[in-house]
Amino acid sequence: MSKHVFKELKFYFRNDDTWTVSHSEMSDVWLSRVTTSYGRIAGGRMQEIHPCKRFRIEILPDADYIKDADVSTAAMADGMFNRIMKYQDIEKCDLVFEDDEDKDPLQIYFPFKKKDADGLDNIYQSSAISKKTGNLYLTIDPAHTVFDLYKNEL
């Protein structure tokens, strides 16, 4: 029986931008307590969704560019790390597994709480770039910030 090894994470932002990070561009990644729920949003179709309780990741500087498959307007000039630092609007990600390329990816929804009336930025999302390594640290967690979890690396 083969193990599920994921090939990449594809992040979805609330403005419809995307960012794909390959397995080799990540150092530390943790998706905590992924569950299955069923819901319907704004009268749409009833569907299965997979929310998680917490998410954290360390992304290597190699991932700080726009890939051809991604559509990103905000990051064209600044790179993806600066886009992550500027906006807290990651809504979900696709987990793409190496051995399941013919199947739909597993889509994970992150915890979300509106920062303001516009509702685009997530109060639970925090990020920092290490002065030592240039790595991006990102957390989406109701209980911890990036500084709580990665203070020794920053």
mmCIF file of C-alpha atoms in Angstrom:
data_model
loop_
_atom_site.group_PDB
_atom_site.id
_atom_site.type_symbol
_atom_site.label_atom_id
_atom_site.label_comp_id
_atom_site.label_asym_id
_atom_site.label_seq_id
_atom_site.Cartn_x
_atom_site.Cartn_y
_atom_site.Cartn_z
ATOM 1 C CA MET A 1 0.000 0.000 0.000
ATOM 2 C CA SER A 2 1.477 3.343 -1.001
ATOM 3 C CA LYS A 3 1.554 6.311 1.298
ATOM 4 C CA HIS A 4 -0.224 9.516 0.367
ATOM 5 C CA VAL A 5 2.581 11.949 -0.399
ATOM 6 C CA PHE A 6 1.417 15.307 -1.555
ATOM 7 C CA LYS A 7 2.893 16.963 -4.597
ATOM 8 C CA GLU A 8 1.777 20.543 -3.986
ATOM 9 C CA LEU A 9 -0.531 22.927 -2.167
ATOM 10 C CA LYS A 10 -2.593 25.358 -4.202
ATOM 11 C CA PHE A 11 -3.722 28.352 -2.145
ATOM 12 C CA TYR A 12 -6.895 30.273 -2.992
ATOM 13 C CA PHE A 13 -7.238 33.926 -2.003
ATOM 14 C CA ARG A 14 -10.518 35.778 -1.509
ATOM 15 C CA ASN A 15 -9.895 37.958 -4.594
ATOM 16 C CA ASP A 16 -9.629 34.785 -6.773
ATOM 17 C CA ASP A 17 -5.810 34.854 -6.945
ATOM 18 C CA THR A 18 -4.070 31.492 -6.538
ATOM 19 C CA TRP A 19 -0.579 30.362 -5.576
ATOM 20 C CA THR A 20 0.837 26.864 -6.047
ATOM 21 C CA VAL A 21 3.673 25.747 -3.769
ATOM 22 C CA SER A 22 5.389 22.459 -4.578
ATOM 23 C CA HIS A 23 6.462 19.897 -1.994
ATOM 24 C CA SER A 24 10.138 20.805 -2.518
ATOM 25 C CA GLU A 25 9.448 24.499 -1.742
ATOM 26 C CA MET A 26 8.129 23.788 1.778
ATOM 27 C CA SER A 27 10.036 22.959 4.915
ATOM 28 C CA ASP A 28 7.491 22.646 7.725
ATOM 29 C CA VAL A 29 3.766 22.155 7.094
ATOM 30 C CA TRP A 30 0.986 21.205 9.482
ATOM 31 C CA LEU A 31 -2.733 20.822 8.810
ATOM 32 C CA SER A 32 -4.476 20.103 12.086
ATOM 33 C CA ARG A 33 -7.806 18.379 12.667
ATOM 34 C CA VAL A 34 -9.217 18.193 9.166
ATOM 35 C CA THR A 35 -12.870 17.140 9.348
ATOM 36 C CA THR A 36 -15.683 16.513 6.905
ATOM 37 C CA SER A 37 -18.731 18.772 6.874
ATOM 38 C CA TYR A 38 -21.614 19.305 4.494
ATOM 39 C CA GLY A 39 -22.913 22.720 3.651
ATOM 40 C CA ARG A 40 -24.383 25.100 1.195
ATOM 41 C CA ILE A 41 -23.238 28.678 0.687
ATOM 42 C CA ALA A 42 -25.560 31.447 -0.559
ATOM 43 C CA GLY A 43 -28.126 29.015 -1.936
ATOM 44 C CA GLY A 44 -25.529 27.079 -3.949
ATOM 45 C CA ARG A 45 -25.261 23.326 -4.188
ATOM 46 C CA MET A 46 -25.014 21.188 -1.071
ATOM 47 C CA GLN A 47 -21.436 19.957 -0.964
ATOM 48 C CA GLU A 48 -18.858 18.153 1.119
ATOM 49 C CA ILE A 49 -16.221 20.452 2.605
ATOM 50 C CA HIS A 50 -13.143 19.807 4.710
ATOM 51 C CA PRO A 51 -12.426 22.529 7.281
ATOM 52 C CA CYS A 52 -9.301 22.382 9.419
ATOM 53 C CA LYS A 53 -8.772 23.706 12.918
ATOM 54 C CA ARG A 54 -5.248 25.085 12.392
ATOM 55 C CA PHE A 55 -2.706 25.509 9.615
ATOM 56 C CA ARG A 56 0.959 26.450 9.606
ATOM 57 C CA ILE A 57 3.686 26.328 7.003
ATOM 58 C CA GLU A 58 7.286 27.348 6.398
ATOM 59 C CA ILE A 59 7.908 28.137 2.734
ATOM 60 C CA LEU A 60 11.369 28.409 1.215
ATOM 61 C CA PRO A 61 12.409 31.504 -0.798
ATOM 62 C CA ASP A 62 12.334 29.374 -3.993
ATOM 63 C CA ALA A 63 8.516 29.654 -3.934
ATOM 64 C CA ASP A 64 8.476 33.479 -4.005
ATOM 65 C CA TYR A 65 7.498 33.809 -7.659
ATOM 66 C CA ILE A 66 4.414 33.676 -9.864
ATOM 67 C CA LYS A 67 3.914 30.369 -11.619
ATOM 68 C CA ASP A 68 2.387 30.223 -15.091
ATOM 69 C CA ALA A 69 -0.671 28.330 -13.834
ATOM 70 C CA ASP A 70 -1.456 30.923 -11.160
ATOM 71 C CA VAL A 71 -3.416 34.075 -11.791
ATOM 72 C CA SER A 72 -2.162 36.750 -9.452
ATOM 73 C CA THR A 73 -2.573 40.438 -10.014
ATOM 74 C CA ALA A 74 -1.468 41.756 -6.618
ATOM 75 C CA ALA A 75 1.793 39.827 -6.604
ATOM 76 C CA MET A 76 3.108 40.496 -10.109
ATOM 77 C CA ALA A 77 5.530 43.218 -9.026
ATOM 78 C CA ASP A 78 6.175 42.304 -5.399
ATOM 79 C CA GLY A 79 6.312 38.495 -5.368
ATOM 80 C CA MET A 80 4.116 36.133 -3.404
ATOM 81 C CA PHE A 81 5.825 36.567 -0.025
ATOM 82 C CA ASN A 82 5.074 40.296 -0.030
ATOM 83 C CA ARG A 83 1.506 39.587 -1.130
ATOM 84 C CA ILE A 84 1.072 37.219 1.845
ATOM 85 C CA MET A 85 2.556 39.837 4.192
ATOM 86 C CA LYS A 86 0.288 42.593 2.836
ATOM 87 C CA TYR A 87 -3.051 40.733 2.711
ATOM 88 C CA GLN A 88 -4.509 38.159 5.103
ATOM 89 C CA ASP A 89 -6.983 36.656 2.651
ATOM 90 C CA ILE A 90 -6.137 32.973 2.121
ATOM 91 C CA GLU A 91 -9.450 31.139 2.195
ATOM 92 C CA LYS A 92 -8.593 27.528 1.345
ATOM 93 C CA CYS A 93 -6.074 25.241 -0.319
ATOM 94 C CA ASP A 94 -6.034 22.169 -2.514
ATOM 95 C CA LEU A 95 -3.861 19.283 -1.384
ATOM 96 C CA VAL A 96 -2.660 17.531 -4.537
ATOM 97 C CA PHE A 97 -1.285 14.016 -3.987
ATOM 98 C CA GLU A 98 1.330 12.382 -6.231
ATOM 99 C CA ASP A 99 -0.530 9.090 -6.502
ATOM 100 C CA ASP A 100 -3.981 10.605 -7.088
ATOM 101 C CA GLU A 101 -3.387 12.824 -10.101
ATOM 102 C CA ASP A 102 -6.506 11.493 -11.804
ATOM 103 C CA LYS A 103 -8.662 12.429 -8.786
ATOM 104 C CA ASP A 104 -9.843 15.804 -7.552
ATOM 105 C CA PRO A 105 -7.517 17.307 -4.947
ATOM 106 C CA LEU A 106 -8.583 17.422 -1.313
ATOM 107 C CA GLN A 107 -9.791 20.971 -0.687
ATOM 108 C CA ILE A 108 -9.164 22.275 2.848
ATOM 109 C CA TYR A 109 -10.928 25.350 4.244
ATOM 110 C CA PHE A 110 -9.048 27.444 6.804
ATOM 111 C CA PRO A 111 -10.524 29.013 9.957
ATOM 112 C CA PHE A 112 -11.796 32.466 9.035
ATOM 113 C CA LYS A 113 -12.951 35.490 11.021
ATOM 114 C CA LYS A 114 -13.463 38.844 9.309
ATOM 115 C CA LYS A 115 -10.997 41.554 10.296
ATOM 116 C CA ASP A 116 -13.346 44.384 9.241
ATOM 117 C CA ALA A 117 -16.670 45.110 7.529
ATOM 118 C CA ASP A 118 -15.237 44.384 4.061
ATOM 119 C CA GLY A 119 -14.652 40.805 5.159
ATOM 120 C CA LEU A 120 -11.637 40.099 2.939
ATOM 121 C CA ASP A 121 -8.884 39.832 5.548
ATOM 122 C CA ASN A 122 -8.763 37.045 8.130
ATOM 123 C CA ILE A 123 -7.932 37.948 11.720
ATOM 124 C CA TYR A 124 -6.604 34.380 12.224
ATOM 125 C CA GLN A 125 -3.944 34.670 9.491
ATOM 126 C CA SER A 126 -0.480 35.938 10.392
ATOM 127 C CA SER A 127 2.840 35.768 8.580
ATOM 128 C CA ALA A 128 6.471 36.807 8.840
ATOM 129 C CA ILE A 129 9.639 36.491 6.779
ATOM 130 C CA SER A 130 12.735 35.250 8.610
ATOM 131 C CA LYS A 131 15.596 37.724 8.634
ATOM 132 C CA LYS A 132 17.985 34.758 8.990
ATOM 133 C CA THR A 133 16.841 32.532 6.114
ATOM 134 C CA GLY A 134 14.352 34.500 4.011
ATOM 135 C CA ASN A 135 11.751 31.772 4.603
ATOM 136 C CA LEU A 136 8.079 32.748 4.839
ATOM 137 C CA TYR A 137 6.238 31.570 7.962
ATOM 138 C CA LEU A 138 2.451 31.527 7.790
ATOM 139 C CA THR A 139 -0.194 30.482 10.305
ATOM 140 C CA ILE A 140 -3.975 30.431 10.099
ATOM 141 C CA ASP A 141 -4.917 29.656 13.664
ATOM 142 C CA PRO A 142 -7.548 31.057 16.066
ATOM 143 C CA ALA A 143 -5.281 30.456 19.082
ATOM 144 C CA HIS A 144 -1.726 31.247 17.896
ATOM 145 C CA THR A 145 0.059 33.804 15.737
ATOM 146 C CA VAL A 146 3.098 33.161 13.582
ATOM 147 C CA PHE A 147 5.178 34.825 16.338
ATOM 148 C CA ASP A 148 3.877 32.376 18.968
ATOM 149 C CA LEU A 149 4.743 29.330 16.858
ATOM 150 C CA TYR A 150 7.929 30.398 15.075
ATOM 151 C CA LYS A 151 9.534 33.012 17.374
ATOM 152 C CA ASN A 152 12.895 31.188 17.402
ATOM 153 C CA GLU A 153 13.097 31.099 13.595
ATOM 154 C CA LEU A 154 12.276 34.769 13.068
#
